[in-house]
Amino acid sequence: MAAYEELLNRYAKRKRDTVMDSVTAGLSYADNVAVDFGLLEESGLIDSLTIAAPFALIAVTEQAKVILGKKTGKAGFSDAVQRMARTGAAMGVGALAGLAGGPAAAIPAAIGTRALLARYKSKTLLGLRVQERTDRLRALRQQREERASVPESRPMLPVGMAYLESV
C-alpha cells in the first residue's frame, strides 16, 4: 500500500489534468464569444478546431503518459475515455448555456461542469477506496481472532499457514 505522502503527490498531479481539461473546454467556446464581439470572422475551420482541440489534447497527454511508462496502456485508455466523457458533457452543458444565455455564459458553464464532474469522480473513488480498506481491516481482524482461538500448546504459525488436524 502506498504511503500517505505518495498518495498526496499522485492526487496533486491529477488536479493538473482537471485544470487543463477545464481550460480547453472553456476555450472551445471562446471563439464564439470572439465572433459575437466582432473580433473574429465566423468560419467552419475555427469551429472544427476548437471543438476537436480538447479531445486531441486529452488523447496526446494520455498517450504520452503511456509512452513514458507512467501508466499502462489499459489505464491510459480508461483515463482518456473518462476525461473525454467529462469534457464532452461539459461542452454539451456549455452549448446549452450558450443557447440560453449567450456565448458569454457558455465558458463558465463548461468550465464549472467539467470541474464538478471531476470532483464527483474523485469523491466517488475516495468512498470506494475507504470501503475496500475497511473490508481489508475486517478481514485482518477476523484472521487475528481465528489465530487467537488456536490452542496454546501449539506455536503460532504465519498468516496463510494452518495446522493439519489428525483424524
mmCIF file with all atom_site columns, C-alpha atoms in Angstrom:
data_model
loop_
_atom_site.group_PDB
_atom_site.id
_atom_site.type_symbol
_atom_site.label_atom_id
_atom_site.label_alt_id
_atom_site.label_comp_id
_atom_site.label_asym_id
_atom_site.label_entity_id
_atom_site.label_seq_id
_atom_site.pdbx_PDB_ins_code
_atom_site.Cartn_x
_atom_site.Cartn_y
_atom_site.Cartn_z
_atom_site.occupancy
_atom_site.B_iso_or_equiv
_atom_site.pdbx_formal_charge
_atom_site.auth_seq_id
_atom_site.auth_comp_id
_atom_site.auth_asym_id
_atom_site.auth_atom_id
_atom_site.pdbx_PDB_model_num
ATOM 1   C CA . MET A 1 1   ? 0.000   0.000   0.000   1.00 0.00 ? 1   MET A CA 1
ATOM 2   C CA . ALA A 1 2   ? 1.297   3.476   -0.875  1.00 0.00 ? 2   ALA A CA 1
ATOM 3   C CA . ALA A 1 3   ? 2.408   5.844   1.842   1.00 0.00 ? 3   ALA A CA 1
ATOM 4   C CA . TYR A 1 4   ? 0.302   8.894   2.650   1.00 0.00 ? 4   TYR A CA 1
ATOM 5   C CA . GLU A 1 5   ? 2.786   11.337  1.097   1.00 0.00 ? 5   GLU A CA 1
ATOM 6   C CA . GLU A 1 6   ? 2.916   9.301   -2.131  1.00 0.00 ? 6   GLU A CA 1
ATOM 7   C CA . LEU A 1 7   ? -0.876  9.379   -2.381  1.00 0.00 ? 7   LEU A CA 1
ATOM 8   C CA . LEU A 1 8   ? -0.926  13.153  -1.862  1.00 0.00 ? 8   LEU A CA 1
ATOM 9   C CA . ASN A 1 9   ? 1.644   13.683  -4.611  1.00 0.00 ? 9   ASN A CA 1
ATOM 10  C CA . ARG A 1 10  ? -0.212  11.392  -7.012  1.00 0.00 ? 10  ARG A CA 1
ATOM 11  C CA . TYR A 1 11  ? -3.554  13.136  -6.480  1.00 0.00 ? 11  TYR A CA 1
ATOM 12  C CA . ALA A 1 12  ? -1.995  16.591  -6.719  1.00 0.00 ? 12  ALA A CA 1
ATOM 13  C CA . LYS A 1 13  ? -0.763  15.671  -10.207 1.00 0.00 ? 13  LYS A CA 1
ATOM 14  C CA . ARG A 1 14  ? -4.275  14.612  -11.225 1.00 0.00 ? 14  ARG A CA 1
ATOM 15  C CA . LYS A 1 15  ? -5.586  18.074  -10.410 1.00 0.00 ? 15  LYS A CA 1
ATOM 16  C CA . ARG A 1 16  ? -3.380  19.491  -13.199 1.00 0.00 ? 16  ARG A CA 1
ATOM 17  C CA . ASP A 1 17  ? -5.312  17.418  -15.727 1.00 0.00 ? 17  ASP A CA 1
ATOM 18  C CA . THR A 1 18  ? -8.597  18.757  -14.385 1.00 0.00 ? 18  THR A CA 1
ATOM 19  C CA . VAL A 1 19  ? -7.451  22.348  -14.759 1.00 0.00 ? 19  VAL A CA 1
ATOM 20  C CA . MET A 1 20  ? -6.036  21.730  -18.237 1.00 0.00 ? 20  MET A CA 1
ATOM 21  C CA . ASP A 1 21  ? -9.210  19.985  -19.427 1.00 0.00 ? 21  ASP A CA 1
ATOM 22  C CA . SER A 1 22  ? -11.428 22.693  -17.940 1.00 0.00 ? 22  SER A CA 1
ATOM 23  C CA . VAL A 1 23  ? -9.478  25.429  -19.674 1.00 0.00 ? 23  VAL A CA 1
ATOM 24  C CA . THR A 1 24  ? -9.549  23.697  -23.056 1.00 0.00 ? 24  THR A CA 1
ATOM 25  C CA . ALA A 1 25  ? -13.282 23.061  -22.745 1.00 0.00 ? 25  ALA A CA 1
ATOM 26  C CA . GLY A 1 26  ? -13.762 26.739  -21.948 1.00 0.00 ? 26  GLY A CA 1
ATOM 27  C CA . LEU A 1 27  ? -11.529 27.825  -24.811 1.00 0.00 ? 27  LEU A CA 1
ATOM 28  C CA . SER A 1 28  ? -13.664 25.835  -27.216 1.00 0.00 ? 28  SER A CA 1
ATOM 29  C CA . TYR A 1 29  ? -16.366 28.453  -26.596 1.00 0.00 ? 29  TYR A CA 1
ATOM 30  C CA . ALA A 1 30  ? -14.013 31.418  -26.678 1.00 0.00 ? 30  ALA A CA 1
ATOM 31  C CA . ASP A 1 31  ? -14.209 31.564  -30.479 1.00 0.00 ? 31  ASP A CA 1
ATOM 32  C CA . ASN A 1 32  ? -17.999 32.018  -30.266 1.00 0.00 ? 32  ASN A CA 1
ATOM 33  C CA . VAL A 1 33  ? -17.518 34.922  -27.874 1.00 0.00 ? 33  VAL A CA 1
ATOM 34  C CA . ALA A 1 34  ? -14.887 36.421  -30.177 1.00 0.00 ? 34  ALA A CA 1
ATOM 35  C CA . VAL A 1 35  ? -17.215 36.110  -33.186 1.00 0.00 ? 35  VAL A CA 1
ATOM 36  C CA . ASP A 1 36  ? -20.079 37.775  -31.288 1.00 0.00 ? 36  ASP A CA 1
ATOM 37  C CA . PHE A 1 37  ? -17.859 40.674  -30.264 1.00 0.00 ? 37  PHE A CA 1
ATOM 38  C CA . GLY A 1 38  ? -16.579 41.006  -33.834 1.00 0.00 ? 38  GLY A CA 1
ATOM 39  C CA . LEU A 1 39  ? -13.011 40.006  -33.036 1.00 0.00 ? 39  LEU A CA 1
ATOM 40  C CA . LEU A 1 40  ? -13.065 37.061  -35.462 1.00 0.00 ? 40  LEU A CA 1
ATOM 41  C CA . GLU A 1 41  ? -14.925 36.252  -38.613 1.00 0.00 ? 41  GLU A CA 1
ATOM 42  C CA . GLU A 1 42  ? -17.037 33.137  -38.448 1.00 0.00 ? 42  GLU A CA 1
ATOM 43  C CA . SER A 1 43  ? -15.529 30.214  -40.306 1.00 0.00 ? 43  SER A CA 1
ATOM 44  C CA . GLY A 1 44  ? -16.118 26.493  -40.142 1.00 0.00 ? 44  GLY A CA 1
ATOM 45  C CA . LEU A 1 45  ? -12.405 25.781  -39.728 1.00 0.00 ? 45  LEU A CA 1
ATOM 46  C CA . ILE A 1 46  ? -12.116 27.594  -36.403 1.00 0.00 ? 46  ILE A CA 1
ATOM 47  C CA . ASP A 1 47  ? -15.240 25.885  -35.065 1.00 0.00 ? 47  ASP A CA 1
ATOM 48  C CA . SER A 1 48  ? -13.908 22.468  -36.055 1.00 0.00 ? 48  SER A CA 1
ATOM 49  C CA . LEU A 1 49  ? -10.523 23.113  -34.483 1.00 0.00 ? 49  LEU A CA 1
ATOM 50  C CA . THR A 1 50  ? -11.884 24.434  -31.216 1.00 0.00 ? 50  THR A CA 1
ATOM 51  C CA . ILE A 1 51  ? -14.328 21.560  -30.835 1.00 0.00 ? 51  ILE A CA 1
ATOM 52  C CA . ALA A 1 52  ? -11.655 18.937  -31.519 1.00 0.00 ? 52  ALA A CA 1
ATOM 53  C CA . ALA A 1 53  ? -8.860  20.619  -29.528 1.00 0.00 ? 53  ALA A CA 1
ATOM 54  C CA . PRO A 1 54  ? -9.865  19.401  -26.029 1.00 0.00 ? 54  PRO A CA 1
ATOM 55  C CA . PHE A 1 55  ? -10.221 15.813  -27.213 1.00 0.00 ? 55  PHE A CA 1
ATOM 56  C CA . ALA A 1 56  ? -6.933  15.906  -29.120 1.00 0.00 ? 56  ALA A CA 1
ATOM 57  C CA . LEU A 1 57  ? -5.166  17.324  -26.069 1.00 0.00 ? 57  LEU A CA 1
ATOM 58  C CA . ILE A 1 58  ? -6.560  14.563  -23.869 1.00 0.00 ? 58  ILE A CA 1
ATOM 59  C CA . ALA A 1 59  ? -5.512  11.860  -26.341 1.00 0.00 ? 59  ALA A CA 1
ATOM 60  C CA . VAL A 1 60  ? -1.989  13.278  -26.643 1.00 0.00 ? 60  VAL A CA 1
ATOM 61  C CA . THR A 1 61  ? -1.418  13.691  -22.895 1.00 0.00 ? 61  THR A CA 1
ATOM 62  C CA . GLU A 1 62  ? -2.718  10.229  -22.016 1.00 0.00 ? 62  GLU A CA 1
ATOM 63  C CA . GLN A 1 63  ? -0.677  8.612   -24.780 1.00 0.00 ? 63  GLN A CA 1
ATOM 64  C CA . ALA A 1 64  ? 2.416   10.473  -23.586 1.00 0.00 ? 64  ALA A CA 1
ATOM 65  C CA . LYS A 1 65  ? 1.892   9.070   -20.085 1.00 0.00 ? 65  LYS A CA 1
ATOM 66  C CA . VAL A 1 66  ? 1.664   5.563   -21.543 1.00 0.00 ? 66  VAL A CA 1
ATOM 67  C CA . ILE A 1 67  ? 4.791   6.054   -23.663 1.00 0.00 ? 67  ILE A CA 1
ATOM 68  C CA . LEU A 1 68  ? 6.742   7.465   -20.719 1.00 0.00 ? 68  LEU A CA 1
ATOM 69  C CA . GLY A 1 69  ? 5.735   4.457   -18.614 1.00 0.00 ? 69  GLY A CA 1
ATOM 70  C CA . LYS A 1 70  ? 3.699   6.398   -16.057 1.00 0.00 ? 70  LYS A CA 1
ATOM 71  C CA . LYS A 1 71  ? 0.574   4.372   -16.922 1.00 0.00 ? 71  LYS A CA 1
ATOM 72  C CA . THR A 1 72  ? -0.258  1.063   -18.501 1.00 0.00 ? 72  THR A CA 1
ATOM 73  C CA . GLY A 1 73  ? -1.985  1.082   -21.867 1.00 0.00 ? 73  GLY A CA 1
ATOM 74  C CA . LYS A 1 74  ? -5.234  -0.095  -20.315 1.00 0.00 ? 74  LYS A CA 1
ATOM 75  C CA . ALA A 1 75  ? -5.156  2.597   -17.606 1.00 0.00 ? 75  ALA A CA 1
ATOM 76  C CA . GLY A 1 76  ? -4.274  5.270   -20.151 1.00 0.00 ? 76  GLY A CA 1
ATOM 77  C CA . PHE A 1 77  ? -7.160  4.289   -22.402 1.00 0.00 ? 77  PHE A CA 1
ATOM 78  C CA . SER A 1 78  ? -9.588  4.170   -19.481 1.00 0.00 ? 78  SER A CA 1
ATOM 79  C CA . ASP A 1 79  ? -8.467  7.570   -18.178 1.00 0.00 ? 79  ASP A CA 1
ATOM 80  C CA . ALA A 1 80  ? -8.662  9.088   -21.675 1.00 0.00 ? 80  ALA A CA 1
ATOM 81  C CA . VAL A 1 81  ? -12.224 7.820   -22.153 1.00 0.00 ? 81  VAL A CA 1
ATOM 82  C CA . GLN A 1 82  ? -13.282 9.164   -18.747 1.00 0.00 ? 82  GLN A CA 1
ATOM 83  C CA . ARG A 1 83  ? -11.663 12.555  -19.357 1.00 0.00 ? 83  ARG A CA 1
ATOM 84  C CA . MET A 1 84  ? -13.229 12.788  -22.819 1.00 0.00 ? 84  MET A CA 1
ATOM 85  C CA . ALA A 1 85  ? -16.660 11.902  -21.436 1.00 0.00 ? 85  ALA A CA 1
ATOM 86  C CA . ARG A 1 86  ? -16.399 14.612  -18.769 1.00 0.00 ? 86  ARG A CA 1
ATOM 87  C CA . THR A 1 87  ? -15.192 17.127  -21.341 1.00 0.00 ? 87  THR A CA 1
ATOM 88  C CA . GLY A 1 88  ? -17.960 16.183  -23.772 1.00 0.00 ? 88  GLY A CA 1
ATOM 89  C CA . ALA A 1 89  ? -20.558 16.602  -21.048 1.00 0.00 ? 89  ALA A CA 1
ATOM 90  C CA . ALA A 1 90  ? -19.070 19.967  -20.108 1.00 0.00 ? 90  ALA A CA 1
ATOM 91  C CA . MET A 1 91  ? -19.150 21.098  -23.724 1.00 0.00 ? 91  MET A CA 1
ATOM 92  C CA . GLY A 1 92  ? -22.778 19.983  -24.001 1.00 0.00 ? 92  GLY A CA 1
ATOM 93  C CA . VAL A 1 93  ? -23.738 21.987  -20.923 1.00 0.00 ? 93  VAL A CA 1
ATOM 94  C CA . GLY A 1 94  ? -21.757 24.901  -22.310 1.00 0.00 ? 94  GLY A CA 1
ATOM 95  C CA . ALA A 1 95  ? -23.688 24.681  -25.582 1.00 0.00 ? 95  ALA A CA 1
ATOM 96  C CA . LEU A 1 96  ? -26.999 24.724  -23.723 1.00 0.00 ? 96  LEU A CA 1
ATOM 97  C CA . ALA A 1 97  ? -25.856 27.667  -21.609 1.00 0.00 ? 97  ALA A CA 1
ATOM 98  C CA . GLY A 1 98  ? -24.727 29.411  -24.780 1.00 0.00 ? 98  GLY A CA 1
ATOM 99  C CA . LEU A 1 99  ? -28.171 28.993  -26.307 1.00 0.00 ? 99  LEU A CA 1
ATOM 100 C CA . ALA A 1 100 ? -29.918 30.168  -23.161 1.00 0.00 ? 100 ALA A CA 1
ATOM 101 C CA . GLY A 1 101 ? -27.672 32.984  -22.011 1.00 0.00 ? 101 GLY A CA 1
ATOM 102 C CA . GLY A 1 102 ? -25.390 33.769  -24.894 1.00 0.00 ? 102 GLY A CA 1
ATOM 103 C CA . PRO A 1 103 ? -21.824 32.733  -25.590 1.00 0.00 ? 103 PRO A CA 1
ATOM 104 C CA . ALA A 1 104 ? -20.505 34.556  -22.538 1.00 0.00 ? 104 ALA A CA 1
ATOM 105 C CA . ALA A 1 105 ? -22.467 32.122  -20.339 1.00 0.00 ? 105 ALA A CA 1
ATOM 106 C CA . ALA A 1 106 ? -21.039 29.084  -22.149 1.00 0.00 ? 106 ALA A CA 1
ATOM 107 C CA . ILE A 1 107 ? -17.484 29.466  -20.880 1.00 0.00 ? 107 ILE A CA 1
ATOM 108 C CA . PRO A 1 108 ? -18.198 29.439  -17.125 1.00 0.00 ? 108 PRO A CA 1
ATOM 109 C CA . ALA A 1 109 ? -20.821 26.715  -17.582 1.00 0.00 ? 109 ALA A CA 1
ATOM 110 C CA . ALA A 1 110 ? -18.389 24.457  -19.451 1.00 0.00 ? 110 ALA A CA 1
ATOM 111 C CA . ILE A 1 111 ? -15.527 25.018  -17.014 1.00 0.00 ? 111 ILE A CA 1
ATOM 112 C CA . GLY A 1 112 ? -17.780 24.627  -13.972 1.00 0.00 ? 112 GLY A CA 1
ATOM 113 C CA . THR A 1 113 ? -19.380 21.441  -15.260 1.00 0.00 ? 113 THR A CA 1
ATOM 114 C CA . ARG A 1 114 ? -16.009 19.895  -16.081 1.00 0.00 ? 114 ARG A CA 1
ATOM 115 C CA . ALA A 1 115 ? -14.651 20.711  -12.637 1.00 0.00 ? 115 ALA A CA 1
ATOM 116 C CA . LEU A 1 116 ? -17.844 19.490  -10.921 1.00 0.00 ? 116 LEU A CA 1
ATOM 117 C CA . LEU A 1 117 ? -17.724 16.131  -12.722 1.00 0.00 ? 117 LEU A CA 1
ATOM 118 C CA . ALA A 1 118 ? -14.041 15.677  -11.868 1.00 0.00 ? 118 ALA A CA 1
ATOM 119 C CA . ARG A 1 119 ? -14.764 16.428  -8.219  1.00 0.00 ? 119 ARG A CA 1
ATOM 120 C CA . TYR A 1 120 ? -17.670 13.953  -8.191  1.00 0.00 ? 120 TYR A CA 1
ATOM 121 C CA . LYS A 1 121 ? -15.438 11.219  -9.622  1.00 0.00 ? 121 LYS A CA 1
ATOM 122 C CA . SER A 1 122 ? -12.750 11.945  -7.052  1.00 0.00 ? 122 SER A CA 1
ATOM 123 C CA . LYS A 1 123 ? -15.182 11.731  -4.145  1.00 0.00 ? 123 LYS A CA 1
ATOM 124 C CA . THR A 1 124 ? -16.733 8.551   -5.531  1.00 0.00 ? 124 THR A CA 1
ATOM 125 C CA . LEU A 1 125 ? -13.348 6.875   -5.854  1.00 0.00 ? 125 LEU A CA 1
ATOM 126 C CA . LEU A 1 126 ? -12.412 8.032   -2.366  1.00 0.00 ? 126 LEU A CA 1
ATOM 127 C CA . GLY A 1 127 ? -15.517 6.339   -0.982  1.00 0.00 ? 127 GLY A CA 1
ATOM 128 C CA . LEU A 1 128 ? -14.655 3.154   -2.848  1.00 0.00 ? 128 LEU A CA 1
ATOM 129 C CA . ARG A 1 129 ? -11.080 3.155   -1.506  1.00 0.00 ? 129 ARG A CA 1
ATOM 130 C CA . VAL A 1 130 ? -12.299 3.701   2.059   1.00 0.00 ? 130 VAL A CA 1
ATOM 131 C CA . GLN A 1 131 ? -14.790 0.829   1.705   1.00 0.00 ? 131 GLN A CA 1
ATOM 132 C CA . GLU A 1 132 ? -12.109 -1.528  0.358   1.00 0.00 ? 132 GLU A CA 1
ATOM 133 C CA . ARG A 1 133 ? -9.704  -0.629  3.149   1.00 0.00 ? 133 ARG A CA 1
ATOM 134 C CA . THR A 1 134 ? -12.446 -1.104  5.746   1.00 0.00 ? 134 THR A CA 1
ATOM 135 C CA . ASP A 1 135 ? -13.175 -4.551  4.317   1.00 0.00 ? 135 ASP A CA 1
ATOM 136 C CA . ARG A 1 136 ? -9.459  -5.381  4.440   1.00 0.00 ? 136 ARG A CA 1
ATOM 137 C CA . LEU A 1 137 ? -9.252  -4.335  8.105   1.00 0.00 ? 137 LEU A CA 1
ATOM 138 C CA . ARG A 1 138 ? -12.264 -6.517  8.932   1.00 0.00 ? 138 ARG A CA 1
ATOM 139 C CA . ALA A 1 139 ? -10.589 -9.478  7.242   1.00 0.00 ? 139 ALA A CA 1
ATOM 140 C CA . LEU A 1 140 ? -7.371  -8.860  9.173   1.00 0.00 ? 140 LEU A CA 1
ATOM 141 C CA . ARG A 1 141 ? -9.300  -8.656  12.454  1.00 0.00 ? 141 ARG A CA 1
ATOM 142 C CA . GLN A 1 142 ? -11.065 -11.928 11.651  1.00 0.00 ? 142 GLN A CA 1
ATOM 143 C CA . GLN A 1 143 ? -7.736  -13.618 10.887  1.00 0.00 ? 143 GLN A CA 1
ATOM 144 C CA . ARG A 1 144 ? -6.314  -12.361 14.178  1.00 0.00 ? 144 ARG A CA 1
ATOM 145 C CA . GLU A 1 145 ? -9.324  -13.712 16.096  1.00 0.00 ? 145 GLU A CA 1
ATOM 146 C CA . GLU A 1 146 ? -9.023  -17.083 14.351  1.00 0.00 ? 146 GLU A CA 1
ATOM 147 C CA . ARG A 1 147 ? -5.339  -17.283 15.216  1.00 0.00 ? 147 ARG A CA 1
ATOM 148 C CA . ALA A 1 148 ? -6.130  -16.407 18.824  1.00 0.00 ? 148 ALA A CA 1
ATOM 149 C CA . SER A 1 149 ? -8.521  -19.371 19.052  1.00 0.00 ? 149 SER A CA 1
ATOM 150 C CA . VAL A 1 150 ? -5.712  -21.877 18.291  1.00 0.00 ? 150 VAL A CA 1
ATOM 151 C CA . PRO A 1 151 ? -4.844  -23.939 21.422  1.00 0.00 ? 151 PRO A CA 1
ATOM 152 C CA . GLU A 1 152 ? -1.934  -22.521 23.412  1.00 0.00 ? 152 GLU A CA 1
ATOM 153 C CA . SER A 1 153 ? 0.077   -25.768 23.217  1.00 0.00 ? 153 SER A CA 1
ATOM 154 C CA . ARG A 1 154 ? 0.960   -25.085 19.600  1.00 0.00 ? 154 ARG A CA 1
ATOM 155 C CA . PRO A 1 155 ? 3.134   -22.218 18.437  1.00 0.00 ? 155 PRO A CA 1
ATOM 156 C CA . MET A 1 156 ? 1.566   -19.565 16.238  1.00 0.00 ? 156 MET A CA 1
ATOM 157 C CA . LEU A 1 157 ? 2.014   -20.084 12.501  1.00 0.00 ? 157 LEU A CA 1
ATOM 158 C CA . PRO A 1 158 ? 2.497   -17.315 9.932   1.00 0.00 ? 158 PRO A CA 1
ATOM 159 C CA . VAL A 1 159 ? -0.562  -15.972 8.140   1.00 0.00 ? 159 VAL A CA 1
ATOM 160 C CA . GLY A 1 160 ? -1.779  -18.335 5.433   1.00 0.00 ? 160 GLY A CA 1
ATOM 161 C CA . MET A 1 161 ? -0.489  -21.467 7.141   1.00 0.00 ? 161 MET A CA 1
ATOM 162 C CA . ALA A 1 162 ? -2.552  -23.820 9.264   1.00 0.00 ? 162 ALA A CA 1
ATOM 163 C CA . TYR A 1 163 ? -2.037  -26.994 11.273  1.00 0.00 ? 163 TYR A CA 1
ATOM 164 C CA . LEU A 1 164 ? -3.310  -30.225 9.793   1.00 0.00 ? 164 LEU A CA 1
ATOM 165 C CA . GLU A 1 165 ? -5.826  -31.926 12.020  1.00 0.00 ? 165 GLU A CA 1
ATOM 166 C CA . SER A 1 166 ? -5.342  -35.673 12.544  1.00 0.00 ? 166 SER A CA 1
ATOM 167 C CA . VAL A 1 167 ? -8.316  -37.933 12.003  1.00 0.00 ? 167 VAL A CA 1
#
